[in-house]
Amino acid sequence: MDLINILPDSVANQIAAGEVVDRPASAVKELLENAMDAGATQIDLVVKDAGRTLIQVIDNGCGMSDSDARLCFERHATSKIHQSNDLFAIHTMGFRGEALASIAAISQVELRTRLHDSELGTQVIIEASQIVSQQPTACAPGTSIAMKNLFFNVPARRNFLKKDSVELSHIEEVFRRVTLIHYDLGFSLTSNGKVLYDLKSGSMLQRISQLYGNPYKERFFNVEEETDMLRIKGFVGKPEYARKTRGEQYLFVNGRFIKHPALSAAVERAYEGMLPDHSYPSYFIGLQVDPARIDINIHPTKTEVKFVDEHAMFAILRSAVKKALGQFTLATELEFNTPPEFNIPPAPKGYVPTAPKISYNPNYNPFSFTPNPSSKSEGNRKHWVNPQATVDFHDIQEQPPLPSPMEEGSGVKPVSCLQVQHRYIVTPLSSGLAVIDQQRAHERILFDQLTQARNNTITQSQTLLFPVNCQFSAADAELFGELLPDLRDYGFAIDAMSQCTFVVTATPPDIKESELQECFDRMLIDYKSSTLQKFNDRSKSLCASLARQMAVKPGKVLTQEEMQQMVADLFACPQADTAPGGKKIITIVKPEELLK
Ligand code: ADP
Ligand code: MG
């Protein structure tokens, strides 16, 4: 008895479909690529229920003839290669002629397409690989493909789909991978009727900031290099913005997002010695290579590629990135990576410490470690002594005599503080000399204040004289809307004015009106990236981010009073030694070290 039979096309297509379309995002990728291959300059993506109900791509590309409109759903139907030699000179995104056949096998598709020089277009409806109807239709030149009810005939697969939020984030990732490198084209993404992105054509850096927010413009260096073999054009993240995860690392070859561990390593190697342990640079790098020297064909979803000249490419890429970073290390070496152990310049040879010059108490011995008798064991204040003398460092400017002591009973009297490099506050403690990172200290103080504000029913809040409008991209506005209840808990009064505009009428006490937009932009970036994932509670993450945005930055000159207030506030915090993100705030220079 003969047992073998040839599968009907519809079944074969369904099986093949699993390879090409395993979730809505992969269909999105294929449809966007087809639109680009058709020479479109504007491509609009519309999804409903994260692609489950509808994925539609509308383009203004070349369109198709009546017969192509039917043929395009056949397997191995492609206009992009004609003979096997063409495989070595691929200039298009697609070439296998599988995508539309697969899509038609597992959904209900409506295609409307029109050539630019035709008066009428064609509408084709196809379900589970069966053409349901084809008829002339009036439509704009270009192509619209709507695929409805994905996996309607493959319930097992349909049940495998994740929550909408997960599927939508995959779609957004595909959208970023495509749009980041095709910055010369316009794109939009609409989800459940909301425009999440409306990207105008422009430069790569403009595209990056359209997708990730305005502050991203300052976070990168341009990298550009041209050799016979390879053209490199893109942006590499400044080391100070390195992340704890490999999130924003994008490599493209000939307009296609790729994964290539060796080339990624080349980029990371260029950062050697510039990043703290376990942090990773962000980058968006486009490479152009002769297509004959690539084999894209090794993986059906085509994110893996092989290069003939891999070693040389590694070396060129690494040195190009190094060069881009070089300008950075020279210009602003001090601004990043200054070790937390702050370096006090060594005393010159033969230097003999002299007695303090002003207002000193001759009986006071800063190295006797006697706790301040007046201190109450309140928080960490007990560590903060009140020497009547200022420490005399020959090369540090002396501060004026202290203002009147703070009120009795607080347990603390103000101690002279020095600001060093506009970045550190130096002040004596019982255990030595404290070097305090001003930004981190302020972050800790604000974090604790905000947390308290949230736990109290009465939140401290200042009403603004003039309300401030803040504007976001559609996607950010949606996110911001989600965060509003938390922000209100922290003392903000914010209302939505329109889809993308919010009006702020009150804020927590420490925030400047002029910095609100920037503060929210950065907060959203933190929120979208993984930097905040170490906090398991969303509200805490938000609080840490807010505190970071509001804190004084390095470079801010502080008055004596401000420093004293900050030190007093810091030592009143239960966790005075670490910033909310876990970074060290204080380094103590021990008396032994001082004596040396
Ligand atoms: P491939 O892209 O690998 O050729 P597809 O199944 O994705 O295979 O598409 C089959 C063919 O349908 C393409 O080669 C192209 O000729 C045509 N086609 C698909 N999408 C479009 C579009 N948006 N505009 C014009 N032609 C298209
Ligand atoms: Mg294709």
Coordinates of C-alpha atoms and ligand atoms in Angstrom, one line a residue:
M1 CA 0.0 0.0 0.0
D2 CA 1.4 3.5 -0.9
L3 CA 1.4 5.8 2.1
I4 CA 3.1 8.9 0.8
N5 CA 1.1 11.8 -0.6
I6 CA 2.1 15.3 -1.5
L7 CA 0.7 17.9 1.0
P8 CA -1.7 20.4 -0.5
D9 CA -0.2 23.9 -0.8
S10 CA -2.5 25.2 1.9
V11 CA -1.1 22.8 4.4
A12 CA 2.5 23.2 3.3
N13 CA 2.1 26.9 3.6
Q14 CA 0.7 26.6 7.0
I15 CA 3.7 24.6 8.1
A16 CA 6.1 27.0 6.5
A17 CA 4.2 29.9 8.0
G18 CA 5.3 28.8 11.4
E19 CA 8.9 29.5 10.4
V20 CA 8.2 32.9 9.1
V21 CA 5.4 34.1 11.3
D22 CA 5.6 32.9 14.9
R23 CA 4.0 36.0 16.5
P24 CA 2.5 39.3 15.4
A25 CA 5.8 41.1 15.5
S26 CA 7.3 38.8 12.8
A27 CA 4.4 39.5 10.4
V28 CA 5.0 43.2 11.1
K29 CA 8.6 42.9 10.2
E30 CA 7.8 41.1 6.9
L31 CA 5.2 43.7 5.9
L32 CA 7.4 46.7 6.8
E33 CA 10.2 45.2 4.7
N34 CA 8.0 44.6 1.7
A35 CA 6.8 48.2 1.9
M36 CA 10.5 49.4 1.9
D37 CA 11.4 47.1 -0.9
A38 CA 8.5 48.6 -2.9
G39 CA 10.3 52.0 -2.6
A40 CA 7.8 53.6 -0.2
T41 CA 8.7 56.8 1.5
Q42 CA 5.8 56.8 4.0
I43 CA 4.8 53.6 5.8
D44 CA 2.0 53.4 8.3
L45 CA 1.6 50.5 10.6
V46 CA -1.8 50.0 12.4
V47 CA -2.3 47.3 14.9
K48 CA -5.3 46.3 17.0
D49 CA -5.0 44.1 20.2
A50 CA -1.2 43.9 19.7
G51 CA -1.7 42.4 16.2
R52 CA -4.0 39.7 17.3
T53 CA -7.1 41.3 15.6
L54 CA -5.4 43.4 13.0
I55 CA -2.0 44.2 11.5
Q56 CA -2.2 46.6 8.6
V57 CA 0.7 48.2 6.7
I58 CA -0.1 51.0 4.3
D59 CA 2.6 52.3 1.9
N60 CA 3.0 54.7 -1.0
G61 CA 5.4 52.3 -2.8
C62 CA 5.2 51.0 -6.4
G63 CA 2.1 49.0 -5.9
M64 CA 1.2 45.8 -7.8
S65 CA -0.5 44.9 -11.0
D66 CA -3.8 42.9 -11.0
S67 CA -2.0 39.6 -11.6
D68 CA 0.9 40.3 -9.2
A69 CA -1.7 41.1 -6.6
R70 CA -2.9 37.5 -6.8
L71 CA 0.5 35.9 -7.5
C72 CA 2.2 37.5 -4.5
F73 CA 0.5 35.1 -2.2
E74 CA 2.0 32.0 -3.9
R75 CA 5.0 30.4 -2.3
H76 CA 8.3 31.3 -3.8
A77 CA 6.6 34.2 -5.6
T78 CA 9.0 37.0 -5.6
S79 CA 10.0 39.8 -7.9
K80 CA 13.3 40.2 -6.2
I81 CA 15.5 37.4 -7.5
H82 CA 15.3 35.7 -10.8
Q83 CA 18.3 33.4 -10.9
S84 CA 20.6 31.9 -8.3
N85 CA 23.3 34.5 -9.0
D86 CA 21.0 37.1 -7.7
L87 CA 21.4 35.6 -4.3
F88 CA 24.9 37.1 -4.1
A89 CA 23.8 40.6 -4.7
I90 CA 20.8 41.1 -2.6
H91 CA 19.8 44.8 -2.2
T92 CA 16.3 44.2 -0.9
M93 CA 15.0 43.2 2.5
G94 CA 13.1 40.2 1.3
F95 CA 13.9 37.7 -1.4
R96 CA 12.5 34.3 -0.4
G97 CA 9.0 34.9 -1.5
E98 CA 7.6 33.2 1.6
A99 CA 6.2 36.0 3.7
L100 CA 2.9 36.8 2.0
A101 CA 2.2 33.1 1.4
S102 CA 2.7 32.4 5.0
I103 CA 0.7 35.3 6.2
A104 CA -2.2 34.3 3.9
A105 CA -2.1 30.8 5.3
I106 CA -2.7 31.8 8.8
S107 CA -5.0 34.9 8.7
Q108 CA -7.7 36.7 6.7
V109 CA -5.9 39.1 4.4
E110 CA -7.2 42.1 2.5
L111 CA -4.8 43.5 -0.1
R112 CA -5.5 46.7 -1.9
T113 CA -2.9 47.8 -4.3
R114 CA -2.5 50.2 -7.2
L115 CA 0.3 51.0 -9.6
H116 CA 1.1 54.7 -9.8
D117 CA 0.2 54.8 -13.5
S118 CA -3.0 52.9 -13.2
E119 CA -6.4 54.5 -12.7
L120 CA -7.8 51.7 -10.6
G121 CA -6.4 49.4 -8.1
T122 CA -7.1 45.8 -7.1
Q123 CA -8.6 44.3 -4.0
V124 CA -7.8 40.7 -3.1
I125 CA -9.3 38.9 -0.2
I126 CA -7.7 35.6 0.8
E127 CA -8.3 33.4 3.8
A128 CA -6.3 30.4 4.8
S129 CA -4.5 30.5 1.4
Q130 CA -7.8 30.5 -0.5
I131 CA -8.7 33.5 -2.7
V132 CA -12.1 34.6 -1.6
S133 CA -12.5 37.5 -4.1
Q134 CA -10.6 39.8 -6.4
Q135 CA -12.0 42.9 -7.8
P136 CA -11.1 46.3 -9.1
T137 CA -11.2 49.0 -6.5
A138 CA -10.5 52.7 -6.1
C139 CA -7.5 53.3 -3.9
A140 CA -4.4 55.4 -3.4
P141 CA -1.3 54.4 -5.4
G142 CA 0.8 52.0 -3.3
T143 CA -0.2 49.0 -1.2
S144 CA -2.3 48.4 1.9
I145 CA -2.2 44.9 3.4
A146 CA -4.5 44.2 6.3
M147 CA -4.2 40.8 8.0
K148 CA -7.0 40.1 10.4
N149 CA -7.4 37.5 13.1
L150 CA -4.0 36.1 13.1
F151 CA -3.9 32.3 13.6
F152 CA -7.7 32.1 13.3
N153 CA -7.2 28.7 11.8
V154 CA -4.3 27.6 14.0
P155 CA -5.8 27.7 17.6
A156 CA -2.8 26.1 19.1
R157 CA -0.6 29.0 18.0
R158 CA -3.2 31.6 18.9
N159 CA -3.2 30.2 22.4
F160 CA 0.5 30.5 22.5
L161 CA 0.5 34.3 22.1
K162 CA 1.5 36.2 25.2
K163 CA -0.4 39.1 26.9
D164 CA -1.1 42.0 24.6
S165 CA 1.5 44.2 26.4
V166 CA 4.2 41.6 25.7
E167 CA 3.2 41.2 22.0
L168 CA 3.0 44.9 21.6
S169 CA 6.4 45.4 23.0
H170 CA 7.8 42.9 20.5
I171 CA 6.0 44.9 17.7
E172 CA 7.6 48.1 19.0
E173 CA 11.0 46.5 19.0
V174 CA 10.6 45.4 15.4
F175 CA 9.4 48.9 14.6
R176 CA 12.5 50.4 16.2
R177 CA 14.8 48.0 14.5
V178 CA 13.4 49.0 11.1
T179 CA 12.9 52.7 11.7
L180 CA 16.2 53.4 13.4
I181 CA 18.2 52.6 10.3
H182 CA 15.6 53.8 7.7
Y183 CA 15.6 57.3 9.1
D184 CA 15.2 58.7 5.6
L185 CA 11.6 57.4 5.5
G186 CA 8.5 58.4 7.4
F187 CA 6.8 55.9 9.6
S188 CA 3.9 55.8 12.0
L189 CA 2.6 53.3 14.5
T190 CA -1.0 53.3 15.7
S191 CA -2.2 50.9 18.3
N192 CA -5.9 50.5 19.2
G193 CA -6.5 53.9 17.6
K194 CA -3.7 55.7 19.4
V195 CA -0.8 57.1 17.4
L196 CA 2.2 55.9 19.3
Y197 CA 4.9 57.2 16.9
D198 CA 4.7 59.5 14.0
L199 CA 8.3 59.6 12.7
K200 CA 9.3 62.2 10.1
S201 CA 12.2 61.5 7.8
G202 CA 15.4 63.1 9.0
S203 CA 18.9 62.3 10.3
M204 CA 19.8 59.2 12.3
L205 CA 20.2 61.3 15.5
Q206 CA 16.8 62.9 15.0
R207 CA 15.3 59.4 14.6
I208 CA 17.0 58.2 17.8
S209 CA 15.6 61.1 19.7
Q210 CA 12.1 60.7 18.1
L211 CA 12.1 57.2 19.4
Y212 CA 13.8 57.5 22.7
G213 CA 13.1 61.1 23.7
N214 CA 14.9 64.4 23.4
P215 CA 17.6 64.0 26.0
Y216 CA 19.1 61.2 23.9
K217 CA 20.5 63.8 21.6
E218 CA 23.3 64.6 24.1
R219 CA 24.1 61.0 25.0
F220 CA 26.0 59.9 22.0
F221 CA 29.1 60.5 19.9
N222 CA 29.1 60.3 16.2
V223 CA 31.1 57.5 14.7
E224 CA 31.9 57.6 11.0
E225 CA 34.5 55.7 9.0
E226 CA 34.9 54.7 5.4
T227 CA 37.2 52.0 4.0
D228 CA 37.2 50.0 0.8
M229 CA 35.5 47.2 2.6
L230 CA 33.2 48.9 5.0
R231 CA 31.3 52.1 5.6
I232 CA 30.4 52.8 9.2
K233 CA 27.9 55.5 10.3
G234 CA 26.2 55.7 13.6
F235 CA 26.3 56.8 17.2
V236 CA 28.0 55.4 20.2
G237 CA 26.9 56.2 23.8
K238 CA 29.0 58.3 26.1
P239 CA 30.5 56.0 28.7
E240 CA 28.7 57.9 31.5
Y241 CA 25.3 56.7 30.1
A242 CA 26.3 53.0 30.0
R243 CA 23.6 50.7 31.2
K244 CA 23.5 47.7 33.5
T245 CA 22.0 45.7 30.6
R246 CA 22.7 45.3 26.9
G247 CA 19.4 47.0 26.0
E248 CA 20.1 49.6 23.4
Q249 CA 22.7 47.9 21.2
Y250 CA 21.8 48.1 17.6
L251 CA 23.9 46.9 14.7
F252 CA 22.7 47.2 11.1
V253 CA 24.1 45.9 7.9
N254 CA 22.9 47.2 4.6
G255 CA 19.8 48.6 6.3
R256 CA 18.9 45.4 8.2
F257 CA 19.1 44.9 11.9
I258 CA 21.5 42.1 12.7
K259 CA 22.9 40.2 15.6
H260 CA 26.5 39.5 15.4
P261 CA 28.3 38.7 18.6
A262 CA 31.8 39.3 17.3
L263 CA 31.0 42.7 15.9
S264 CA 29.2 43.6 19.1
A265 CA 32.3 42.6 21.0
A266 CA 34.4 44.8 18.8
V267 CA 32.3 47.8 19.9
E268 CA 32.5 46.9 23.5
R269 CA 36.2 46.3 23.3
A270 CA 36.6 49.9 22.2
Y271 CA 35.2 51.0 25.6
E272 CA 37.8 48.9 27.5
G273 CA 38.7 50.6 30.7
M274 CA 36.1 53.3 30.4
L275 CA 33.1 51.6 31.9
P276 CA 32.4 50.3 35.4
D277 CA 32.1 46.5 35.7
H278 CA 28.9 45.0 34.4
S279 CA 27.8 48.0 32.4
Y280 CA 27.3 48.1 28.7
P281 CA 27.4 50.9 26.2
S282 CA 24.4 51.9 24.1
Y283 CA 25.0 52.2 20.3
F284 CA 23.3 52.5 17.0
I285 CA 25.7 51.6 14.2
G286 CA 24.9 51.1 10.6
L287 CA 27.4 49.3 8.4
Q288 CA 27.5 49.2 4.6
V289 CA 29.2 46.2 3.0
D290 CA 29.3 44.8 -0.5
P291 CA 26.4 42.3 -0.5
A292 CA 28.6 39.8 -2.3
R293 CA 30.6 39.6 0.9
I294 CA 27.7 38.7 3.1
D295 CA 25.7 35.6 3.5
I296 CA 22.3 36.6 4.9
N297 CA 20.7 33.3 4.0
I298 CA 21.9 31.4 7.0
H299 CA 18.8 32.0 9.1
P300 CA 15.1 32.3 8.1
T301 CA 14.4 35.3 10.2
K302 CA 17.6 36.9 8.8
T303 CA 19.0 38.6 11.9
E304 CA 22.1 36.4 11.7
V305 CA 24.7 37.1 9.0
K306 CA 28.1 35.9 8.0
F307 CA 30.8 38.1 6.6
V308 CA 33.7 37.0 4.4
D309 CA 36.0 39.6 6.0
E310 CA 35.0 39.3 9.6
H311 CA 38.4 39.8 11.1
A312 CA 39.1 43.0 9.2
M313 CA 35.7 44.3 10.0
F314 CA 36.2 43.6 13.7
A315 CA 39.4 45.7 13.7
I316 CA 38.0 48.6 11.6
L317 CA 34.9 48.8 13.7
R318 CA 36.8 48.7 17.0
S319 CA 39.2 51.4 16.0
A320 CA 36.4 53.6 14.6
V321 CA 34.5 53.5 17.9
K322 CA 37.7 54.1 19.8
K323 CA 38.3 57.1 17.7
A324 CA 34.8 58.4 18.4
L325 CA 35.3 57.9 22.1
G326 CA 38.8 59.4 22.0
Q327 CA 37.5 63.0 21.7
F328 CA 35.5 62.2 24.8
T329 CA 38.4 61.0 27.0
L330 CA 40.4 64.0 26.2
A331 CA 37.8 66.6 26.7
T332 CA 36.0 65.5 29.8
E333 CA 38.0 62.9 31.5
L334 CA 37.2 64.3 34.9
E335 CA 33.5 64.3 34.3
F336 CA 33.0 60.6 34.4
N337 CA 34.5 57.7 36.3
T338 CA 36.1 59.8 39.0
P339 CA 36.6 57.1 41.6
P340 CA 34.4 57.3 44.6
E341 CA 37.6 57.3 46.7
F342 CA 38.3 60.9 46.2
N343 CA 41.9 61.8 45.7
I344 CA 43.2 64.5 48.0
P345 CA 46.4 65.9 46.5
P346 CA 49.5 64.8 48.4
A347 CA 51.2 67.4 50.6
P348 CA 54.4 68.7 49.2
K349 CA 57.6 67.3 50.5
G350 CA 58.7 68.7 53.8
Y351 CA 55.2 70.1 54.5
V352 CA 54.6 70.3 58.2
P353 CA 51.0 70.6 59.3
T354 CA 50.5 73.8 61.1
A355 CA 47.9 74.5 63.8
P356 CA 44.6 75.7 62.6
K357 CA 44.6 79.4 62.0
I358 CA 41.2 80.6 62.8
S359 CA 38.8 80.2 65.7
Y360 CA 40.2 77.0 67.0
N361 CA 39.9 75.4 70.4
P362 CA 43.4 74.5 71.6
N363 CA 42.0 71.6 73.6
Y364 CA 40.2 70.1 70.7
N365 CA 41.9 67.0 69.3
P366 CA 40.2 65.9 66.0
F367 CA 41.7 62.4 66.3
S368 CA 40.5 61.6 69.8
F369 CA 37.3 60.0 68.6
T370 CA 35.2 61.1 71.5
P371 CA 31.7 61.2 70.4
N372 CA 30.0 64.6 70.6
P373 CA 28.4 64.7 74.0
S374 CA 25.5 66.8 72.9
S375 CA 24.5 64.4 70.1
K376 CA 21.4 62.3 70.5
S377 CA 21.4 58.9 69.0
E378 CA 19.2 60.1 66.2
G379 CA 19.9 58.7 62.8
N380 CA 23.5 59.0 61.9
R381 CA 23.9 62.4 63.4
K382 CA 26.0 61.0 66.2
H383 CA 28.8 60.6 63.8
W384 CA 28.9 64.2 63.1
V385 CA 31.1 66.0 65.6
N386 CA 31.4 69.7 66.0
P387 CA 35.1 70.5 66.2
Q388 CA 35.6 74.2 66.9
A389 CA 38.5 74.2 64.5
T390 CA 38.6 74.0 60.8
V391 CA 41.0 71.6 59.3
D392 CA 43.8 73.4 57.6
F393 CA 44.6 72.0 54.2
H394 CA 47.3 74.0 52.6
D395 CA 45.7 74.0 49.2
I396 CA 42.1 74.2 50.1
Q397 CA 40.6 77.5 50.6
E398 CA 39.5 78.2 54.1
Q399 CA 35.9 78.9 54.7
P400 CA 34.7 82.0 56.6
P401 CA 33.9 81.5 60.3
L402 CA 30.7 79.6 61.0
P403 CA 27.4 81.3 61.2
S404 CA 25.5 81.1 64.4
P405 CA 24.9 77.6 65.6
M406 CA 21.7 75.8 64.7
E407 CA 19.0 75.7 67.4
E408 CA 20.0 73.9 70.5
G409 CA 18.5 70.5 71.0
S410 CA 18.9 69.4 67.4
G411 CA 22.0 67.7 68.6
V412 CA 24.0 69.1 65.8
K413 CA 25.8 72.3 65.3
P414 CA 26.9 73.4 61.9
V415 CA 30.3 72.4 60.9
S416 CA 32.4 74.1 58.2
C417 CA 32.1 72.4 54.9
L418 CA 34.3 72.7 51.9
Q419 CA 33.2 72.2 48.3
V420 CA 35.9 70.6 46.2
Q421 CA 35.7 70.4 42.4
H422 CA 32.2 71.7 42.7
R423 CA 31.3 68.2 43.2
Y424 CA 32.2 67.0 46.7
I425 CA 31.5 68.3 50.1
V426 CA 34.3 67.8 52.6
T427 CA 33.5 67.9 56.3
P428 CA 35.0 66.5 59.5
L429 CA 33.4 63.5 61.2
S430 CA 34.4 61.7 64.4
S431 CA 35.8 59.0 62.3
G432 CA 37.8 61.1 59.9
L433 CA 37.2 63.5 57.1
A434 CA 34.0 62.8 55.1
V435 CA 34.1 63.3 51.4
I436 CA 30.4 63.5 50.3
D437 CA 29.2 63.3 46.7
Q438 CA 26.9 66.2 46.5
Q439 CA 24.5 64.8 43.9
R440 CA 24.2 61.5 45.5
A441 CA 23.7 63.0 48.9
H442 CA 20.9 65.2 47.5
E443 CA 19.3 62.2 45.8
R444 CA 19.2 60.3 49.0
I445 CA 17.6 63.3 50.8
L446 CA 15.0 63.9 48.1
F447 CA 14.2 60.2 47.8
D448 CA 13.5 60.0 51.5
Q449 CA 11.5 63.2 51.5
L450 CA 9.4 62.0 48.5
T451 CA 8.8 58.7 50.1
Q452 CA 7.6 60.4 53.2
A453 CA 5.4 62.7 51.2
R454 CA 3.9 59.6 49.6
N455 CA 3.2 57.9 52.9
N456 CA 1.7 61.0 54.5
T457 CA -1.8 61.9 53.6
I458 CA -0.8 65.5 53.5
T459 CA 1.8 65.9 50.8
Q460 CA 4.0 68.9 50.6
S461 CA 3.5 70.7 47.4
Q462 CA 4.0 74.1 46.0
T463 CA 1.5 75.7 43.8
L464 CA 3.0 77.2 40.7
L465 CA 2.3 80.9 40.0
F466 CA 2.1 80.1 36.3
P467 CA 1.1 76.5 35.2
V468 CA 3.7 74.8 33.1
N469 CA 2.8 72.8 30.0
C470 CA 4.8 69.6 29.3
Q471 CA 4.7 68.0 25.9
F472 CA 5.5 64.4 25.0
S473 CA 5.6 62.1 22.0
A474 CA 2.4 60.0 21.8
A475 CA 4.1 56.9 23.2
D476 CA 5.7 58.9 26.0
A477 CA 2.4 60.6 26.7
E478 CA 0.7 57.3 27.2
L479 CA 3.4 56.2 29.6
F480 CA 3.3 59.5 31.4
G481 CA -0.5 59.1 31.8
E482 CA 0.1 55.8 33.5
L483 CA 2.5 57.3 36.0
L484 CA 0.2 60.2 36.9
P485 CA -1.3 58.6 40.0
D486 CA 2.2 58.0 41.4
L487 CA 3.3 61.5 40.6
R488 CA 0.3 62.9 42.3
D489 CA 1.3 61.0 45.4
Y490 CA 4.6 62.7 45.4
G491 CA 3.1 66.2 45.4
F492 CA 2.6 67.0 41.7
A493 CA -0.7 68.3 40.4
I494 CA -0.8 67.4 36.8
D495 CA -3.7 67.1 34.3
A496 CA -3.9 66.0 30.8
M497 CA -4.7 68.9 28.4
S498 CA -4.7 67.0 25.2
Q499 CA -3.3 63.7 24.0
C500 CA 0.3 64.8 24.2
T501 CA 0.2 67.8 26.5
F502 CA 0.0 67.9 30.3
V503 CA -0.4 70.9 32.5
V504 CA 1.5 71.0 35.8
T505 CA 0.0 73.3 38.5
A506 CA 1.9 72.2 41.6
T507 CA 5.1 70.4 42.3
P508 CA 7.1 69.1 45.3
P509 CA 9.0 71.9 47.0
D510 CA 12.5 71.2 45.5
I511 CA 11.8 71.3 41.9
K512 CA 12.4 74.2 39.4
E513 CA 9.6 75.0 37.0
S514 CA 12.1 75.6 34.2
E515 CA 13.4 72.0 34.6
L516 CA 10.1 70.2 34.7
Q517 CA 10.0 69.1 31.1
E518 CA 13.6 67.9 31.2
C519 CA 12.9 66.2 34.5
F520 CA 10.0 64.3 33.1
D521 CA 11.8 63.4 29.9
R522 CA 14.6 61.9 31.8
M523 CA 12.3 60.1 34.2
L524 CA 10.5 58.5 31.2
I525 CA 13.8 57.4 29.8
D526 CA 14.8 55.8 33.1
Y527 CA 11.4 54.3 33.2
K528 CA 11.6 52.8 29.7
S529 CA 15.1 51.6 30.1
S530 CA 16.1 49.0 32.5
T531 CA 18.1 51.3 34.8
L532 CA 15.3 51.2 37.3
Q533 CA 14.6 47.5 37.4
K534 CA 16.6 46.9 40.6
F535 CA 13.6 48.4 42.4
N536 CA 10.9 45.9 42.4
D537 CA 8.2 48.4 43.1
R538 CA 7.2 50.8 40.4
S539 CA 6.5 53.7 42.6
K540 CA 9.9 53.4 44.2
S541 CA 11.6 53.3 40.9
L542 CA 9.8 56.4 39.9
C543 CA 10.8 58.1 43.2
A544 CA 14.4 57.2 42.7
S545 CA 14.3 58.6 39.2
L546 CA 12.6 61.8 40.3
A547 CA 15.1 62.3 43.1
R548 CA 17.9 61.9 40.6
Q549 CA 16.4 64.4 38.2
M550 CA 15.8 66.9 40.9
A551 CA 19.2 66.6 42.7
V552 CA 21.9 69.2 42.4
K553 CA 24.4 68.1 39.8
P554 CA 28.2 68.1 39.8
G555 CA 29.3 71.6 38.9
K556 CA 26.7 73.3 41.0
V557 CA 28.4 75.8 43.4
L558 CA 26.9 75.5 46.9
T559 CA 27.0 78.1 49.6
Q560 CA 28.2 77.3 53.0
E561 CA 24.6 77.3 54.3
E562 CA 23.5 75.0 51.5
M563 CA 26.3 72.5 52.3
Q564 CA 25.6 72.6 56.0
Q565 CA 21.9 72.0 55.4
M566 CA 22.6 69.2 53.0
V567 CA 25.0 67.5 55.4
A568 CA 22.5 67.8 58.3
D569 CA 19.7 66.5 56.1
L570 CA 21.8 63.7 54.8
F571 CA 22.8 62.5 58.3
A572 CA 19.2 62.6 59.3
C573 CA 18.5 59.9 56.7
P574 CA 18.5 56.3 58.0
Q575 CA 20.6 55.2 55.0
A576 CA 22.9 58.2 54.7
D577 CA 25.7 56.2 53.1
T578 CA 24.1 55.0 49.9
A579 CA 22.2 56.7 47.2
P580 CA 18.8 55.2 46.2
G581 CA 20.5 53.4 43.3
G582 CA 23.0 51.8 45.7
K583 CA 25.9 54.0 44.9
K584 CA 28.2 55.1 47.7
I585 CA 27.7 58.7 48.9
I586 CA 30.4 59.1 51.5
T587 CA 34.1 58.2 51.6
I588 CA 35.8 58.7 54.9
V589 CA 39.5 59.6 54.9
K590 CA 40.7 58.1 58.1
P591 CA 42.8 60.0 60.6
E592 CA 45.8 57.7 60.0
E593 CA 45.6 58.6 56.3
L594 CA 45.4 62.3 57.2
L595 CA 48.5 62.0 59.4
K596 CA 50.4 60.5 56.5
Ligands
ADP1 P1 9.7 38.6 -0.9 O1 9.6 39.9 -0.1 O2 10.7 37.7 -0.3 O3 9.9 38.7 -2.3 P2 7.0 38.3 -0.1 O4 6.1 37.1 0.1 O5 7.2 39.1 1.1 O6 8.4 37.8 -0.6 O7 6.4 39.2 -1.2 C1 6.2 38.6 -2.5 C2 6.2 39.6 -3.6 O8 5.0 40.5 -3.5 C3 7.4 40.6 -3.5 O9 8.5 40.1 -4.2 C4 6.8 41.8 -4.2 O10 6.9 41.7 -5.6 C5 5.3 41.8 -3.9 N1 5.0 42.7 -2.8 C6 4.8 42.3 -1.5 N2 4.5 43.4 -0.7 C7 4.5 44.5 -1.6 C8 4.2 45.9 -1.4 N3 4.0 46.4 -0.2 N4 4.3 46.7 -2.5 C9 4.6 46.2 -3.7 N5 4.8 44.8 -3.9 C10 4.8 44.0 -2.9
MG2 MG 9.0 40.1 1.8

